[in-house]
XYZ file of C-alpha atoms in Angstrom:
306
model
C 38.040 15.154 -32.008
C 35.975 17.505 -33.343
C 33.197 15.440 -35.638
C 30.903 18.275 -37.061
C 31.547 20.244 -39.701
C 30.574 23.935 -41.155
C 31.172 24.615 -37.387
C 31.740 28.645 -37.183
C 33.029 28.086 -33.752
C 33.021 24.777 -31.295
C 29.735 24.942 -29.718
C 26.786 23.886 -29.131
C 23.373 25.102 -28.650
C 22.453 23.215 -25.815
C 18.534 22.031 -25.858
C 16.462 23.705 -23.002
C 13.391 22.557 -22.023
C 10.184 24.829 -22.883
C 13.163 27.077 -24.268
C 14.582 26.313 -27.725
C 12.249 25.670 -31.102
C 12.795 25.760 -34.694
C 13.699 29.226 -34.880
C 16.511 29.154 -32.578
C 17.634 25.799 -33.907
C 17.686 27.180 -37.803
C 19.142 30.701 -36.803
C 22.372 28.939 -34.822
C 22.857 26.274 -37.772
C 23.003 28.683 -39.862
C 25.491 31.061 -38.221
C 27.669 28.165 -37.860
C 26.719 26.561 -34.344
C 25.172 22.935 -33.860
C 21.127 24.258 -32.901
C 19.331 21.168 -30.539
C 16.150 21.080 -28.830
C 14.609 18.353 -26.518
C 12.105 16.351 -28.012
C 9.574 16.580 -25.699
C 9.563 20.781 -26.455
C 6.325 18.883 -28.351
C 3.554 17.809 -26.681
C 3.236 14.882 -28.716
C 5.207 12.760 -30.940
C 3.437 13.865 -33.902
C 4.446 17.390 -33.319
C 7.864 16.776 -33.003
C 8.125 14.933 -36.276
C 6.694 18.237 -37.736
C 9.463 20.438 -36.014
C 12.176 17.748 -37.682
C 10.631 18.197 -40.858
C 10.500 22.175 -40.835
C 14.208 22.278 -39.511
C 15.013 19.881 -42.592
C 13.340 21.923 -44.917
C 15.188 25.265 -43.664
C 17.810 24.049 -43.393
C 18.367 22.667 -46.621
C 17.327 26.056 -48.283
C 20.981 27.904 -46.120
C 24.523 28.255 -47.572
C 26.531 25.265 -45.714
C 24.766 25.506 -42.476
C 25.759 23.361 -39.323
C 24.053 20.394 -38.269
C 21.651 19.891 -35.943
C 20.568 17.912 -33.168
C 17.127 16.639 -30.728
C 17.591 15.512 -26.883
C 16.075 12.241 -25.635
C 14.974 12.225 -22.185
C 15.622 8.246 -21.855
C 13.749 7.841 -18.347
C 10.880 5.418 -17.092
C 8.515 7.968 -16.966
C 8.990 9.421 -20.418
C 6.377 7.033 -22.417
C 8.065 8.924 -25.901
C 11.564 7.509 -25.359
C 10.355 4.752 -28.711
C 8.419 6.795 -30.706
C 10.554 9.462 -30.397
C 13.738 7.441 -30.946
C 11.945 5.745 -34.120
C 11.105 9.956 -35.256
C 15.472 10.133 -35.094
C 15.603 7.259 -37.416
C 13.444 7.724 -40.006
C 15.002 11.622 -40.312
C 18.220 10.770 -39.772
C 18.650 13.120 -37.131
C 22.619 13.968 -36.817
C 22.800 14.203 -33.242
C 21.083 12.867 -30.751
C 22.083 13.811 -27.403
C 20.452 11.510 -24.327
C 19.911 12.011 -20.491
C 19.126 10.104 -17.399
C 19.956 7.123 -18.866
C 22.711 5.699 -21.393
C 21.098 2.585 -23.350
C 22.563 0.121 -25.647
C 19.584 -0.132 -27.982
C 19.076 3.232 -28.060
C 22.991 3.869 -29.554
C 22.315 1.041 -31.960
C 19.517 2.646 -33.335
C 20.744 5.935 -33.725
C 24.048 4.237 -35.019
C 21.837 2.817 -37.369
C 21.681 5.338 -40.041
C 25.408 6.750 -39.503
C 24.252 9.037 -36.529
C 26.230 10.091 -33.608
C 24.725 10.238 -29.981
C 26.287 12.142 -26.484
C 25.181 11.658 -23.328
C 24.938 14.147 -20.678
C 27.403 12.755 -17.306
C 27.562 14.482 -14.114
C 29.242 11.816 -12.217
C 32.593 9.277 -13.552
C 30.310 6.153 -13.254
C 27.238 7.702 -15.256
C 30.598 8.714 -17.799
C 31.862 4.941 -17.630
C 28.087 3.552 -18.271
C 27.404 5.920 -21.223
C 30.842 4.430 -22.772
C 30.164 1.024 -22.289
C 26.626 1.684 -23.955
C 28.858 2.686 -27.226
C 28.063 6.484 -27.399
C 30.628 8.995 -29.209
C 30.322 11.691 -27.186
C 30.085 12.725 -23.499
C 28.812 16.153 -22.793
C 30.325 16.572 -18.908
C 27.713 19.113 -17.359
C 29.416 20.592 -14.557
C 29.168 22.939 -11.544
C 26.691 26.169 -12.712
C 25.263 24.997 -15.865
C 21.581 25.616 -16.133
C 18.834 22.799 -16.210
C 20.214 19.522 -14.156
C 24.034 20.151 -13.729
C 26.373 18.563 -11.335
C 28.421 19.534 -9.073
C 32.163 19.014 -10.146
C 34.418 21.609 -11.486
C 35.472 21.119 -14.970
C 39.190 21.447 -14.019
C 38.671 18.064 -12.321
C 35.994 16.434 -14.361
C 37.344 16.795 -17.971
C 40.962 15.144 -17.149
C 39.090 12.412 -15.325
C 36.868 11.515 -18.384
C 39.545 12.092 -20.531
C 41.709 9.509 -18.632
C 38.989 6.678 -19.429
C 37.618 8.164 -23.020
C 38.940 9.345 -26.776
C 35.258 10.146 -28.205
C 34.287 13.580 -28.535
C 33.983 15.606 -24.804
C 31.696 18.652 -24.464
C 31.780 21.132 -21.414
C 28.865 22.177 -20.268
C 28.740 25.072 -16.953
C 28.662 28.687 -17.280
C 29.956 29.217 -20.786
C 28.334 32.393 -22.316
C 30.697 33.934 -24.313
C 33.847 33.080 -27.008
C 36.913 33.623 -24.579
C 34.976 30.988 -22.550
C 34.490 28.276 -25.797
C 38.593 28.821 -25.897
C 38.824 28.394 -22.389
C 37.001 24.878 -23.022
C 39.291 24.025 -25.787
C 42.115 24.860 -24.206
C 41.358 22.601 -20.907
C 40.848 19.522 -23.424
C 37.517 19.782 -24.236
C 36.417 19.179 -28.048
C 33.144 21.466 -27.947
C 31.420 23.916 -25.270
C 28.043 23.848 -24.273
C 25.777 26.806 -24.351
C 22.394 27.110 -22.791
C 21.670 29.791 -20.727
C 23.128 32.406 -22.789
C 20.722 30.977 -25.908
C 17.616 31.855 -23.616
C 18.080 35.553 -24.097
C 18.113 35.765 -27.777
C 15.059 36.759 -29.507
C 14.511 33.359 -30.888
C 13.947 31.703 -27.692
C 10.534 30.632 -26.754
C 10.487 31.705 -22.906
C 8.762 35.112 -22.102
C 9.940 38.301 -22.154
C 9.502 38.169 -18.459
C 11.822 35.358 -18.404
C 14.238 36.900 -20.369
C 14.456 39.911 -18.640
C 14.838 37.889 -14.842
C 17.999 36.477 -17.068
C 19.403 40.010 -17.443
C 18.643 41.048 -13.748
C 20.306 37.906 -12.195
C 23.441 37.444 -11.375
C 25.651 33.549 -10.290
C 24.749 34.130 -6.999
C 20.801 34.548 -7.630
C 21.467 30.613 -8.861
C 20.200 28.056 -6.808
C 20.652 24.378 -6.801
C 17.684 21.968 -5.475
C 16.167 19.177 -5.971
C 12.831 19.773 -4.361
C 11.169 21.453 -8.229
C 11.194 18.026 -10.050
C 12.988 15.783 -7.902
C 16.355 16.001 -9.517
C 19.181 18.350 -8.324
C 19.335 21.724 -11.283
C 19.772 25.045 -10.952
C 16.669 27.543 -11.219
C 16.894 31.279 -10.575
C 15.804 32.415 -6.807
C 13.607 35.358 -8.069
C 11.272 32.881 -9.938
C 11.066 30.197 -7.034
C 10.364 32.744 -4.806
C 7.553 34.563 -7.168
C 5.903 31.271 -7.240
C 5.206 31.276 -3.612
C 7.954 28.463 -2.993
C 9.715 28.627 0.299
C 12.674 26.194 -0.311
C 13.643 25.682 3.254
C 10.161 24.638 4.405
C 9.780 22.957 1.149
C 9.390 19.008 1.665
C 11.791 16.622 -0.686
C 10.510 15.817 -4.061
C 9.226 12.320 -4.184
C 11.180 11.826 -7.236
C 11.754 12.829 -10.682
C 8.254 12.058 -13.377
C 8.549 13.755 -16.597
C 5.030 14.043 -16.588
C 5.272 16.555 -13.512
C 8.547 18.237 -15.390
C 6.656 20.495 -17.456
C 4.302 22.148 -14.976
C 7.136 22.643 -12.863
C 9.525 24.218 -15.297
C 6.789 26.371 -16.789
C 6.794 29.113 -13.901
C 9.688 28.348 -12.022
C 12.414 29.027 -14.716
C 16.302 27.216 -14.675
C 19.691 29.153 -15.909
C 23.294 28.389 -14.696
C 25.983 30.366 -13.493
C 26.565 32.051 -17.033
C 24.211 34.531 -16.042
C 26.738 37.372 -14.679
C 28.114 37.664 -18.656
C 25.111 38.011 -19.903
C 23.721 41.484 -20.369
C 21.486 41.892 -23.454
C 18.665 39.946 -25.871
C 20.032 39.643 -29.652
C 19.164 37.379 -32.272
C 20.216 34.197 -32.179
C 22.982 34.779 -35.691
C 24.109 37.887 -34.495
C 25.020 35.902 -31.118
C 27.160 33.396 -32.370
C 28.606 36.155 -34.598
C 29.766 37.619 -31.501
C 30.665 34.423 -30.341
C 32.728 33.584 -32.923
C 34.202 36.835 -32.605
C 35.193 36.264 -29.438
C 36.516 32.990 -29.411
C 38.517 33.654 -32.307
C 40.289 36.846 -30.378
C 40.813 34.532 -27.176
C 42.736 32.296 -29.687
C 44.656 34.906 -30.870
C 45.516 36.579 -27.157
C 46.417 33.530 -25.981
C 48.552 32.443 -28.746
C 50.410 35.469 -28.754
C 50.832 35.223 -24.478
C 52.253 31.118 -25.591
């Protein structure tokens, strides 16, 4: 079930931390892919009531643009989870996407005003809590996508949510380009996720620096670790090891505190596996241009193989 429309292709612009803003949201919308960002991409909840308000306003100016969406980090040690949540209802946000941590009330609020809310799963049980908390969507981050993945292959995962679930399912892992949105589709999957390949448009609000480490690395430059912020996600080698960070002597993380998340992320930058497809920095419409593009040739191919 696919439950957006004005969707040029099936994908999303996946919210990256310290990563996506109002331009990048505005310029996928309106080339015809659902733009998100993470809440706390604000320092405060003031400011991100003035990023809703300036992606409203753009938005509404654009010729049938997609919607748009904000990710709630719903952990103990994000004091915004209310504030932020009460931000989503007053604007009506049309997607809010939570992670590390599926809650009841937080559903019901965002159901509220005729919203829809995923959750990010890496595991069947976090996929069986999120549906019992009422959500609509489950976006199954798997093996190589960027930020905190997981560890199962999608060719196992999907079928196995899929089994339990009749909402909306979004693939997350290593998806950069159109052929791979049909490859999505055509294991089961409603939408695809997109994140790392969104970092290297011109939009995105890392450095150039950071782009350009994107465009040197390759899947195997990936590594997966819990020891930046205390929860397992993939960063690339090349910027752990320019901060001085030997991973093998490093000690274990005490655990995850989203007040430590941002000074970690901030020189020591994530990306998934989609990394090897991903050899140039465009703007963020001509990319899902392309994208579309692509996925809409994959259809064809594979129609015509059928």
């Amino acid at each position: 079930m696919q439950p957006f429309e004005n969707l040029s292709v099936p994908a999303i612009a996946a919210p990256m931390f310290l990563t996506s803003g109002p331009d990048l949201v505005v310029e996928c919308c309106r080339a015809g892919v659902l733009g998100t960002f993470p809440a706390l991409n604000r320092r405060s909840s003031e400011g991100f009531g003035e990023w809703l308000t300036e992606i409203e306003a753009r938005l509404a100016e654009a010729d049938n643009p997609a919607p748009y969406g904000v990710n709630l980090i719903v952990h103990r040690t994000n004091p915004r989870v209310e504030p932020d949540l009460k931000l989503c209802v007053e604007h009506k946000v049309p997607l809010v996407i939570t992670s590390l941590g599926a809650v009841k009330e937080v559903v019901d609020a965002v159901h509220s005003y005729g919203g829809l809310i995923f959750h990010d799963v890496i595991k069947t049980r976090h996929a069986e809590k999120a549906v019992a908390a009422g959500v609509d969507g489950l976006i199954a981050v798997c093996a190589g996508a960027g930020g905190h993945a997981g560890t199962l292959s999608p060719f196992g995962f999907l079928p196995e949510i899929r089994s339990f679930f009749d909402g909306t399912i979004v693939l997350a892992g290593g998806i950069s380009n159109g052929a791979q949105i049909a490859a999505a589709r055509a294991m089961g999957a409603d939408l695809a996720y997109l994140g790392t390949r969104f970092i290297a448009t011109e939009e995105s609000l890392v450095t150039p620096q950071n782009k350009d480490m994107i465009l040197g690395s390759r899947a195997g430059d990936i590594v997966y670790t819990p020891k930046i912020s205390g929860v397992n996600a993939n960063f690339m080698r090349a910027s752990v090891e320019a901060a001085g960070i030997d991973l093998d002597a490093a000690p274990d993380h005490a655990g995850m505190d989203m007040g430590e998340e941002r000074k970690a992320w901030k020189s020591i930058w994530s990306a998934g596996h989609g990394v090897a497809a991903i050899d140039d920095i465009l703007p963020a419409g001509e990319l899902c241009a392309r994208l579309g593009r692509e996925y809409r040739a994959a259809c064809a191919r594979l129609g015509r193989e059928a």
